CSV table of C-alpha atoms in Angstrom, one decimal:
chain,number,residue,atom,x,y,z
A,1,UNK,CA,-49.8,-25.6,13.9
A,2,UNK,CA,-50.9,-29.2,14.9
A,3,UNK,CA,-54.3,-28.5,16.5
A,4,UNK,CA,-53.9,-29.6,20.2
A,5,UNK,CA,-51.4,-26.8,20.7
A,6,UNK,CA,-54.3,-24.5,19.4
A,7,UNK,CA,-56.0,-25.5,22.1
A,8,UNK,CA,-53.7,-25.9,24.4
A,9,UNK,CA,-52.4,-22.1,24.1
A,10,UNK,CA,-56.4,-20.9,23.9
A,11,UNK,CA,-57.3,-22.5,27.0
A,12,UNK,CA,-54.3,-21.0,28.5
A,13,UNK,CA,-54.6,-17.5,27.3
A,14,UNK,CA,-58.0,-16.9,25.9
A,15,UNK,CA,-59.3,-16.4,29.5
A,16,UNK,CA,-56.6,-13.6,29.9
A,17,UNK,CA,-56.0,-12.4,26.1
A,18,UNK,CA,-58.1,-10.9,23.7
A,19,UNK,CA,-59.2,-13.2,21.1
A,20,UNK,CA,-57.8,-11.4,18.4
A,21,UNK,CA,-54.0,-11.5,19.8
A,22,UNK,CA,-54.7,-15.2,20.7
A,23,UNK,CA,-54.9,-15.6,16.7
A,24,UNK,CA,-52.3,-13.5,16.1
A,25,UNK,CA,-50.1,-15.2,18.7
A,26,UNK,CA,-50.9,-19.0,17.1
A,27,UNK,CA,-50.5,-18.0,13.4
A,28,UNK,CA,-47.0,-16.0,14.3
A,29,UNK,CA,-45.5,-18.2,16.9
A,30,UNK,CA,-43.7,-21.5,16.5
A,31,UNK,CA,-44.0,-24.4,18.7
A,32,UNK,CA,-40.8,-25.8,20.7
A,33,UNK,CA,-39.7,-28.6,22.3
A,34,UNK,CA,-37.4,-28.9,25.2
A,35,UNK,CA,-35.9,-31.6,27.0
A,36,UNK,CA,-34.9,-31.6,31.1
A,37,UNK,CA,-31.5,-30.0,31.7
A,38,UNK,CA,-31.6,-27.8,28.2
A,39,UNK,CA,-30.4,-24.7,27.3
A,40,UNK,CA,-33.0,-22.3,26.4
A,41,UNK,CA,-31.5,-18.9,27.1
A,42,UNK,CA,-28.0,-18.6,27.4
A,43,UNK,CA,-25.9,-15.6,29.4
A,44,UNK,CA,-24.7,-13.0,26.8
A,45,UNK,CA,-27.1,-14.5,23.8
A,46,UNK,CA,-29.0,-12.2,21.9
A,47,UNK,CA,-33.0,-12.7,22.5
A,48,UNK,CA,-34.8,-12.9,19.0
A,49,UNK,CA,-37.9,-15.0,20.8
A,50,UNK,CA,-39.8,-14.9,24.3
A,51,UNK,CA,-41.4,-18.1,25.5
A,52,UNK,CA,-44.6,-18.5,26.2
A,53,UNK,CA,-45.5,-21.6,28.4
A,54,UNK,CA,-47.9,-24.3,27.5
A,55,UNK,CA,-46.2,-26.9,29.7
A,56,UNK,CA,-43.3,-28.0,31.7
A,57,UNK,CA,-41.0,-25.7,33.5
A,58,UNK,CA,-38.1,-24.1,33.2
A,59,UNK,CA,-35.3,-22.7,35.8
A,60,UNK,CA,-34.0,-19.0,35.2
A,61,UNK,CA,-30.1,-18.6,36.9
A,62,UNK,CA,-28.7,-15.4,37.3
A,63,UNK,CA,-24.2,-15.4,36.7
A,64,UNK,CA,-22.2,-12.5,38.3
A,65,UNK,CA,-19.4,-11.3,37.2
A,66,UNK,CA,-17.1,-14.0,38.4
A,67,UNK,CA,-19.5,-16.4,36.8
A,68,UNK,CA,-21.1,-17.8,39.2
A,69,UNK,CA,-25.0,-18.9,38.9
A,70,UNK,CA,-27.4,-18.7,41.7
A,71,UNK,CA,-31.6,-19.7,41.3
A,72,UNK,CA,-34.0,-17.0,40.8
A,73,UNK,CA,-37.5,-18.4,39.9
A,74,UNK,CA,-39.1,-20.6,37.5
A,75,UNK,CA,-41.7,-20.2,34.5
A,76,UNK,CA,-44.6,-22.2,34.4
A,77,UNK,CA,-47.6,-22.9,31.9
A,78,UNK,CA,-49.4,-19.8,31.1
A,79,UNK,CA,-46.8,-17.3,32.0
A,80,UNK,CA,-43.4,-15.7,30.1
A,81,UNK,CA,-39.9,-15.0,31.4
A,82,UNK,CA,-40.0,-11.4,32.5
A,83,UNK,CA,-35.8,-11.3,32.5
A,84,UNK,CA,-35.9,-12.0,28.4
A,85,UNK,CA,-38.9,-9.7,28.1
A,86,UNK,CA,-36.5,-6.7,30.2
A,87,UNK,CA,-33.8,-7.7,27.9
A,88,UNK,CA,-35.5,-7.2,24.8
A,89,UNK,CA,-36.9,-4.3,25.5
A,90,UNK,CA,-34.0,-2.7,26.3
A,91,UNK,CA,-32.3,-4.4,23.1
A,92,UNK,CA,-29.7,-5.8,25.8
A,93,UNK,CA,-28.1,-9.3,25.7
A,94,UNK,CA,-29.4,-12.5,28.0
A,95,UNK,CA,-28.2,-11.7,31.6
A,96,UNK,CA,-29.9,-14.8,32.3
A,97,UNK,CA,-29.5,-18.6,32.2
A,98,UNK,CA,-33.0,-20.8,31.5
A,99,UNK,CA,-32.6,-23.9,31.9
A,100,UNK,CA,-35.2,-27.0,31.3
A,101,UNK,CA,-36.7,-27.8,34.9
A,102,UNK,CA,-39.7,-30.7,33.6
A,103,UNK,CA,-39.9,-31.1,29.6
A,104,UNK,CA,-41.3,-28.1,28.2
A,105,UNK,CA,-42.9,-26.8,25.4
A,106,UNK,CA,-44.0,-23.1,24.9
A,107,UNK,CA,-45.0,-20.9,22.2
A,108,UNK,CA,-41.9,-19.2,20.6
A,109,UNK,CA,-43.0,-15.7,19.6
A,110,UNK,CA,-40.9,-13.0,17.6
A,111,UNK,CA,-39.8,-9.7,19.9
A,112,UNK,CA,-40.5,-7.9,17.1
A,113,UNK,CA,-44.0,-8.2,18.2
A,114,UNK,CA,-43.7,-7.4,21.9
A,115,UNK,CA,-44.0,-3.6,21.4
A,116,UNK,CA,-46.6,-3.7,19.1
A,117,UNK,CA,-48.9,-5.8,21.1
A,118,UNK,CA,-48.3,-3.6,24.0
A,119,UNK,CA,-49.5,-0.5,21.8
A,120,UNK,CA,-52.3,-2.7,20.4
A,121,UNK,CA,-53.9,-4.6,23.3
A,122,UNK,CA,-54.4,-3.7,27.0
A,123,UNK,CA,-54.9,-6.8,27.7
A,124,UNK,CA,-51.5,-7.8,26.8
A,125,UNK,CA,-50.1,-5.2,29.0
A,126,UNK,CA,-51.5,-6.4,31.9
A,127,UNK,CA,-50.2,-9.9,31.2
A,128,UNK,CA,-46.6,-8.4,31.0
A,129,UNK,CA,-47.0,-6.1,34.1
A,130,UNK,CA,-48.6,-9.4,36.0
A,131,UNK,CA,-45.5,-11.3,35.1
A,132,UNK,CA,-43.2,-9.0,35.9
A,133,UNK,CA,-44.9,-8.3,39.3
A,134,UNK,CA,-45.3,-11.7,40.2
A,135,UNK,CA,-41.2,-12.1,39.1
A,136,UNK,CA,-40.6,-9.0,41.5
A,137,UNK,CA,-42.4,-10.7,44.8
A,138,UNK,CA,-40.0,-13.8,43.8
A,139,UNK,CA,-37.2,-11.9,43.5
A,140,UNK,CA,-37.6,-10.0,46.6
A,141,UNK,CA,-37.6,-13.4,47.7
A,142,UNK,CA,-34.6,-14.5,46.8
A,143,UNK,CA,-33.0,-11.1,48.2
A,144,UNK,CA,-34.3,-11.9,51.5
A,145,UNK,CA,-32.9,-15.1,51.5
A,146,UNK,CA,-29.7,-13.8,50.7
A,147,UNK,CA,-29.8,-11.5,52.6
A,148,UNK,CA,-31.4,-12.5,55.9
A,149,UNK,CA,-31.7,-16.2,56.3
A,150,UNK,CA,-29.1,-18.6,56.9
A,151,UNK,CA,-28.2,-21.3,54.4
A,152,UNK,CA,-30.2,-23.8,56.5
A,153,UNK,CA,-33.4,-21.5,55.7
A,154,UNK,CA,-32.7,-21.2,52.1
A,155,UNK,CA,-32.1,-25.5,51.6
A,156,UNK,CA,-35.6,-25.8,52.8
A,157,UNK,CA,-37.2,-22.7,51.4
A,158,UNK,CA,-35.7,-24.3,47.8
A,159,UNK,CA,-36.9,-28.0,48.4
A,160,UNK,CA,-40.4,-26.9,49.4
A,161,UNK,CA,-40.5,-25.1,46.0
A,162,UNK,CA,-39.2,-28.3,44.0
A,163,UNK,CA,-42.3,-29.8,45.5
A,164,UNK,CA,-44.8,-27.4,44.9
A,165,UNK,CA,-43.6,-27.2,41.1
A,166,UNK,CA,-43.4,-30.6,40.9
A,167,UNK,CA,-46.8,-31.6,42.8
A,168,UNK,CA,-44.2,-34.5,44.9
A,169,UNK,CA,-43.2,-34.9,48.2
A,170,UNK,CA,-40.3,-36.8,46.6
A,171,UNK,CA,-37.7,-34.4,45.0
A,172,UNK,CA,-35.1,-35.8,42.6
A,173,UNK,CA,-32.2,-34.1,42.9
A,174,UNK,CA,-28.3,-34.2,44.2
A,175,UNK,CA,-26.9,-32.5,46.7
A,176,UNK,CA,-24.4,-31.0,44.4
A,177,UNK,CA,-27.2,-29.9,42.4
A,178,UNK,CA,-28.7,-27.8,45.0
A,179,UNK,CA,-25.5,-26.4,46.2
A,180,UNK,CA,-25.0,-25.1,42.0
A,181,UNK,CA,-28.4,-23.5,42.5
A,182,UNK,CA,-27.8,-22.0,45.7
A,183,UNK,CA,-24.0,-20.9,45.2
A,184,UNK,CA,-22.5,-23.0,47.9
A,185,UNK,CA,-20.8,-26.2,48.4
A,186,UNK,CA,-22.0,-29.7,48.4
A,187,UNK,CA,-20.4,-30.3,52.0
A,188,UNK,CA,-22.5,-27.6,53.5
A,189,UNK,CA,-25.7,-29.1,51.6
A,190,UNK,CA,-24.9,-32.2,52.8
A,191,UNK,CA,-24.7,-31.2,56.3
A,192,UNK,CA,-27.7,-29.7,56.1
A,193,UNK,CA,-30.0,-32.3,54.4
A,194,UNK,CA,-28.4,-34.9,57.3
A,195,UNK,CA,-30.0,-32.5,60.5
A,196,UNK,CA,-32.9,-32.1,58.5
A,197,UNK,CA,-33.3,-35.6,58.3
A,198,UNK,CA,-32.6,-36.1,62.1
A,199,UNK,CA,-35.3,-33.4,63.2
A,200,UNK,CA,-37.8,-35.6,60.8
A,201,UNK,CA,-37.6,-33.1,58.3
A,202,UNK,CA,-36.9,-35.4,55.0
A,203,UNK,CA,-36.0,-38.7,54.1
A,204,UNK,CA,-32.5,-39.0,52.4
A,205,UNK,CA,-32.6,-41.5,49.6
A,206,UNK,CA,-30.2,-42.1,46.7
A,207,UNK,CA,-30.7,-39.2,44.4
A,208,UNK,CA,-34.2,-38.0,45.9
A,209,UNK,CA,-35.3,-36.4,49.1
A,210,UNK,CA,-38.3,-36.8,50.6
A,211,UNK,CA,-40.0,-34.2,52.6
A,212,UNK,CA,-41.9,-34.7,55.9
């Protein structure tokens, strides 16, 4: 492994990790590549790897049964997808979609390994159970969007968290692009994005949107 992804996966998780799984982790693992708007996990596809994130970001969808796709959260540097790690440890297929958000590239480590390290290292368990609570809060997020707010709510909840992960005011995206992610239609986005931008809320520009 090329030495500034030693580092790079050190300074990530040596703070966090015991020094020994760090090694084990860089001499096991596999380095990959991924550009914006690919595939990483498909719905329905076995899981034989779990990402760990050095950089970049990457989009996890969730499909119901009438195949629909709707956003749940996104993985960032230093953290792992606690969907794939559910699946795998149940030996069930992908009931999830990840999708390239920025350009990634993350650590690609067996599941054969998962179970041992969770025997083997406590510090690796709490890096699984910090994932999968900080998934939960986010997806008890998403339910109360669903649930209680009204589309309106959700548009700007989801912009606010385009900037944040994306450290912009400017977010590029279409409008059909956030109705995909949010499971409704570009008309009603539309709509929308045009009163936010008459209460000062964003900036409408050709492919971006600019919040206030």
């Amino acid at each position: 492994m090329e030495e500034q992804y030693s580092s790079r996966i050190k300074s990530l998780f040596s703070p966090i990790l015991e020094d020994e799984l760090v090694h084990e982790m860089i001499s096991l693992g596999k380095i990959e590549h991924y550009r914006i708007g690919d595939i990483v996990i498909d719905v329905n596809q076995i899981i034989t790897h779990i990402p760990l994130m050095l950089d970049g970001s990457i989009k996890i969808m969730r499909e119901d049964d009438e195949g629909k796709e709707i956003f749940l959260y996104y993985i960032e540097s230093g953290s792992t997808c606690a969907a794939s790690l559910n699946c795998c440890m149940e030996s069930h297929r992908s009931n999830i979609l990840a999708i390239v958000e920025e350009d990634a590239t993350f650590l690609s480590v067996p599941v054969e390994f998962m179970d041992k390290w969770m025997a083997q290292y406590r510090s690796w368990r709490s890096f699984i159970l910090s994932n999968y609570a900080t998934r939960y809060d986010e997806l008890l997020e998403v339910v109360d969007l669903l649930a209680f707010k009204r589309m309106d709510d959700r548009v700007a909840n989801y912009l606010k968290e385009k900037a944040s992960l994306h450290h912009s005011k400017t977010v590029e995206i279409s409008h059909q692009d956030i109705a995909y992610d949010l499971n409704t239609s570009r008309e009603v986005v539309s709509r929308i994005l045009k009163q936010m931008e008459r209460n000062g809320d964003v900036e409408l520009k050709r492919g971006k949107i600019v919040l206030g």
